Amino acid sequence: MECVFGLVGNGFAVVVADTSAVHSILVHKSNEDKIMVLDSHKLIAASGEAGDRVQFTEYIQKNVALYQFRNGIPLTTAAAANFTRGELATALRKSPYFVNILLAGYDKETGPSLYYIDYIASLHKVEKGAFGYGSYFSLSMMDRYFHSGMSVEEAIDLVDKCILEIRSRLVVAPPNFVIKIVDKDGAREYAWRESVKDTTDAPAPAPAPPA
């Protein structure tokens, strides 16, 4: 029951994803970061099959870095989105990836942007977008409250409204979300919204002393 959504504000883009790693009826962990930093001013958030999601986003990240290494300049957000779409389209006819992507970035010339790329390689530039079961609720909340030129405070307030709606209405809602933002200062983690602490990586408790 994945939930990935994002929006563009005044001089920034924000992307949100749930952090649950789930298979069938099992939750393996609840601190899985599904938003990857592509480069200093780009974020890629993905939903879909876990193996496809990790492998494909890492593949895109390394190729974006390779382009910058070879040419000395980074790809623009639009170029990175079109490259990602092209790789999905090529794979679609060979061994398709079941992965849906929101790609956000900031360019000096054009400012912030958000691209919607689905598993059948359709590409759209959007001001707001969502994937997963959570999209039924986050899209309706964004339709109601989103407006162009939102401040960071307004955008985070809307993000919190979306998360609250997902937790309240989705029957198997993920408990935790990560929020990341990209603006003129770069791509970075903004906050986590946690209702369950993951203990899978915590050290085992010490054994009780013998009686």
CSV table of C-alpha atoms in Angstrom, one decimal:
chain,number,residue,atom,x,y,z
A,1,MET,CA,0.0,0.0,0.0
A,2,GLU,CA,2.6,2.5,-1.1
A,3,CYS,CA,2.1,6.3,-1.1
A,4,VAL,CA,4.2,8.7,-3.0
A,5,PHE,CA,3.2,12.3,-3.7
A,6,GLY,CA,4.8,15.7,-4.5
A,7,LEU,CA,4.1,19.3,-5.4
A,8,VAL,CA,5.8,22.4,-6.7
A,9,GLY,CA,5.8,25.6,-4.6
A,10,ASN,CA,7.3,29.1,-4.9
A,11,GLY,CA,11.0,28.3,-5.6
A,12,PHE,CA,11.0,24.7,-4.4
A,13,ALA,CA,9.5,21.2,-4.9
A,14,VAL,CA,8.7,18.8,-2.1
A,15,VAL,CA,8.4,15.0,-2.4
A,16,VAL,CA,6.9,12.7,0.2
A,17,ALA,CA,7.0,8.9,0.4
A,18,ASP,CA,5.9,6.2,2.8
A,19,THR,CA,8.8,4.2,4.4
A,20,SER,CA,7.3,0.7,4.6
A,21,ALA,CA,9.0,-2.3,3.0
A,22,VAL,CA,6.1,-4.7,2.6
A,23,HIS,CA,5.7,-8.2,1.0
A,24,SER,CA,2.3,-9.9,1.0
A,25,ILE,CA,0.9,-9.5,4.6
A,26,LEU,CA,4.3,-8.9,6.2
A,27,VAL,CA,5.9,-5.6,7.0
A,28,HIS,CA,9.7,-6.1,6.9
A,29,LYS,CA,10.7,-2.6,8.0
A,30,SER,CA,9.2,0.8,8.4
A,31,ASN,CA,12.2,3.1,7.7
A,32,GLU,CA,12.9,2.3,4.1
A,33,ASP,CA,13.8,5.6,2.3
A,34,LYS,CA,12.1,5.6,-1.1
A,35,ILE,CA,13.3,9.0,-2.2
A,36,MET,CA,16.8,9.0,-3.7
A,37,VAL,CA,19.0,12.1,-4.2
A,38,LEU,CA,20.0,12.0,-7.9
A,39,ASP,CA,22.5,14.8,-7.7
A,40,SER,CA,22.8,18.1,-5.8
A,41,HIS,CA,19.5,19.5,-7.1
A,42,LYS,CA,17.4,16.5,-8.0
A,43,LEU,CA,15.2,14.0,-6.2
A,44,ILE,CA,13.6,10.8,-7.5
A,45,ALA,CA,10.8,9.2,-5.5
A,46,ALA,CA,9.7,5.7,-6.6
A,47,SER,CA,7.0,3.2,-5.9
A,48,GLY,CA,6.5,-0.3,-7.2
A,49,GLU,CA,8.2,-3.7,-6.8
A,50,ALA,CA,11.0,-3.4,-4.3
A,51,GLY,CA,13.7,-5.0,-6.5
A,52,ASP,CA,12.7,-2.9,-9.6
A,53,ARG,CA,12.5,0.2,-7.5
A,54,VAL,CA,15.9,-0.1,-6.0
A,55,GLN,CA,17.7,-1.4,-9.1
A,56,PHE,CA,16.2,1.2,-11.5
A,57,THR,CA,16.6,4.3,-9.4
A,58,GLU,CA,20.3,3.3,-8.7
A,59,TYR,CA,20.8,2.8,-12.4
A,60,ILE,CA,19.4,6.3,-13.2
A,61,GLN,CA,21.4,7.9,-10.3
A,62,LYS,CA,24.7,6.4,-11.6
A,63,ASN,CA,24.0,7.3,-15.2
A,64,VAL,CA,23.2,10.9,-14.2
A,65,ALA,CA,26.5,11.1,-12.3
A,66,LEU,CA,28.3,9.5,-15.3
A,67,TYR,CA,26.9,12.2,-17.7
A,68,GLN,CA,28.2,15.0,-15.4
A,69,PHE,CA,31.6,13.3,-15.0
A,70,ARG,CA,32.0,12.9,-18.8
A,71,ASN,CA,30.7,16.3,-19.8
A,72,GLY,CA,31.5,18.5,-16.8
A,73,ILE,CA,27.9,19.8,-16.5
A,74,PRO,CA,24.9,18.3,-14.9
A,75,LEU,CA,21.7,17.2,-16.7
A,76,THR,CA,18.8,19.6,-16.3
A,77,THR,CA,15.7,18.3,-14.5
A,78,ALA,CA,13.9,18.0,-17.9
A,79,ALA,CA,16.8,16.1,-19.5
A,80,ALA,CA,17.0,13.7,-16.5
A,81,ALA,CA,13.2,13.1,-16.7
A,82,ASN,CA,13.4,12.4,-20.4
A,83,PHE,CA,16.4,10.1,-20.0
A,84,THR,CA,14.5,8.2,-17.2
A,85,ARG,CA,11.5,7.9,-19.5
A,86,GLY,CA,13.6,6.7,-22.3
A,87,GLU,CA,15.2,3.9,-20.2
A,88,LEU,CA,11.7,2.8,-19.0
A,89,ALA,CA,10.4,2.8,-22.6
A,90,THR,CA,13.4,0.7,-23.7
A,91,ALA,CA,13.0,-1.8,-20.9
A,92,LEU,CA,9.2,-2.0,-21.5
A,93,ARG,CA,9.9,-3.9,-24.7
A,94,LYS,CA,12.5,-6.2,-23.1
A,95,SER,CA,12.2,-6.8,-19.4
A,96,PRO,CA,9.9,-4.1,-18.0
A,97,TYR,CA,10.3,-2.4,-14.6
A,98,PHE,CA,7.2,-2.1,-12.5
A,99,VAL,CA,8.1,1.3,-11.1
A,100,ASN,CA,6.4,4.6,-10.9
A,101,ILE,CA,8.4,7.8,-10.4
A,102,LEU,CA,8.1,11.4,-9.3
A,103,LEU,CA,11.2,13.3,-10.3
A,104,ALA,CA,11.7,16.7,-8.7
A,105,GLY,CA,14.5,19.2,-9.4
A,106,TYR,CA,15.7,22.8,-9.4
A,107,ASP,CA,17.4,24.6,-12.3
A,108,LYS,CA,18.8,28.1,-12.2
A,109,GLU,CA,17.2,29.0,-15.5
A,110,THR,CA,13.7,27.5,-15.0
A,111,GLY,CA,13.3,27.1,-11.2
A,112,PRO,CA,11.6,24.1,-9.6
A,113,SER,CA,9.8,21.4,-11.6
A,114,LEU,CA,8.1,18.0,-11.0
A,115,TYR,CA,7.8,15.2,-13.5
A,116,TYR,CA,5.4,12.3,-13.4
A,117,ILE,CA,6.7,9.1,-15.0
A,118,ASP,CA,4.7,5.8,-14.8
A,119,TYR,CA,5.7,2.2,-15.4
A,120,ILE,CA,4.6,2.3,-19.0
A,121,ALA,CA,6.9,5.2,-19.7
A,122,SER,CA,4.5,8.1,-20.0
A,123,LEU,CA,6.0,11.4,-18.9
A,124,HIS,CA,4.2,14.6,-17.8
A,125,LYS,CA,5.4,17.8,-16.2
A,126,VAL,CA,3.0,18.5,-13.3
A,127,GLU,CA,2.5,20.9,-10.4
A,128,LYS,CA,1.3,18.1,-8.2
A,129,GLY,CA,1.2,14.3,-8.5
A,130,ALA,CA,0.9,11.0,-6.6
A,131,PHE,CA,1.2,7.3,-7.0
A,132,GLY,CA,0.0,4.3,-5.0
A,133,TYR,CA,-3.2,3.7,-3.0
A,134,GLY,CA,-2.5,6.9,-1.0
A,135,SER,CA,-3.0,8.9,-4.2
A,136,TYR,CA,-6.8,8.4,-3.9
A,137,PHE,CA,-6.6,10.6,-0.8
A,138,SER,CA,-3.6,12.9,-1.4
A,139,LEU,CA,-4.7,13.9,-4.8
A,140,SER,CA,-8.2,14.9,-3.5
A,141,MET,CA,-6.6,16.9,-0.7
A,142,MET,CA,-4.2,18.6,-3.1
A,143,ASP,CA,-7.1,19.4,-5.5
A,144,ARG,CA,-8.8,21.1,-2.6
A,145,TYR,CA,-5.9,23.0,-1.0
A,146,PHE,CA,-3.1,23.3,-3.6
A,147,HIS,CA,-2.5,26.6,-5.3
A,148,SER,CA,0.4,27.9,-7.4
A,149,GLY,CA,3.1,29.8,-5.5
A,150,MET,CA,2.7,28.1,-2.2
A,151,SER,CA,5.3,28.9,0.6
A,152,VAL,CA,7.2,26.1,2.3
A,153,GLU,CA,5.1,26.4,5.4
A,154,GLU,CA,1.9,26.1,3.3
A,155,ALA,CA,3.2,23.2,1.4
A,156,ILE,CA,4.3,21.3,4.5
A,157,ASP,CA,0.9,22.0,6.1
A,158,LEU,CA,-0.7,20.5,3.0
A,159,VAL,CA,1.6,17.5,3.2
A,160,ASP,CA,0.6,16.9,6.8
A,161,LYS,CA,-3.1,17.1,5.7
A,162,CYS,CA,-2.5,14.5,3.1
A,163,ILE,CA,-0.6,12.2,5.5
A,164,LEU,CA,-3.4,12.6,8.1
A,165,GLU,CA,-6.0,11.7,5.5
A,166,ILE,CA,-4.1,8.7,4.3
A,167,ARG,CA,-3.7,7.4,7.9
A,168,SER,CA,-7.3,8.1,8.7
A,169,ARG,CA,-9.0,6.6,5.5
A,170,LEU,CA,-6.7,4.0,4.0
A,171,VAL,CA,-7.4,0.6,5.5
A,172,VAL,CA,-3.8,-0.5,5.6
A,173,ALA,CA,-2.1,2.9,5.8
A,174,PRO,CA,1.7,3.0,6.1
A,175,PRO,CA,2.6,4.6,9.5
A,176,ASN,CA,5.7,6.5,8.6
A,177,PHE,CA,6.6,9.1,5.9
A,178,VAL,CA,9.7,10.9,4.8
A,179,ILE,CA,9.6,14.4,3.4
A,180,LYS,CA,12.4,15.8,1.1
A,181,ILE,CA,12.7,19.2,-0.5
A,182,VAL,CA,14.7,20.7,-3.4
A,183,ASP,CA,15.3,24.4,-4.0
A,184,LYS,CA,18.2,26.8,-4.9
A,185,ASP,CA,20.1,25.5,-1.9
A,186,GLY,CA,20.0,21.9,-3.1
A,187,ALA,CA,18.2,18.6,-2.4
A,188,ARG,CA,17.8,17.5,1.2
A,189,GLU,CA,15.8,15.7,3.8
A,190,TYR,CA,13.2,18.0,5.4
A,191,ALA,CA,11.5,15.9,8.0
A,192,TRP,CA,10.0,12.5,9.0
A,193,ARG,CA,6.4,11.9,10.1
A,194,GLU,CA,6.6,8.8,12.3
A,195,SER,CA,3.9,7.0,14.2
A,196,VAL,CA,5.8,3.7,14.5
A,197,LYS,CA,9.5,3.4,15.4
A,198,ASP,CA,11.4,0.7,13.5
A,199,THR,CA,13.3,-1.6,15.8
A,200,THR,CA,14.7,-4.1,13.3
A,201,ASP,CA,18.2,-2.5,13.5
A,202,ALA,CA,18.2,-2.0,17.2
A,203,PRO,CA,20.6,-4.2,19.3
A,204,ALA,CA,19.2,-7.2,21.0
A,205,PRO,CA,18.5,-6.7,24.8
A,206,ALA,CA,21.2,-8.0,27.1
A,207,PRO,CA,20.4,-11.4,28.6
A,208,ALA,CA,19.0,-11.5,32.1
A,209,PRO,CA,21.6,-12.3,34.8
A,210,PRO,CA,21.4,-15.9,36.1
A,211,ALA,CA,19.3,-16.3,39.2
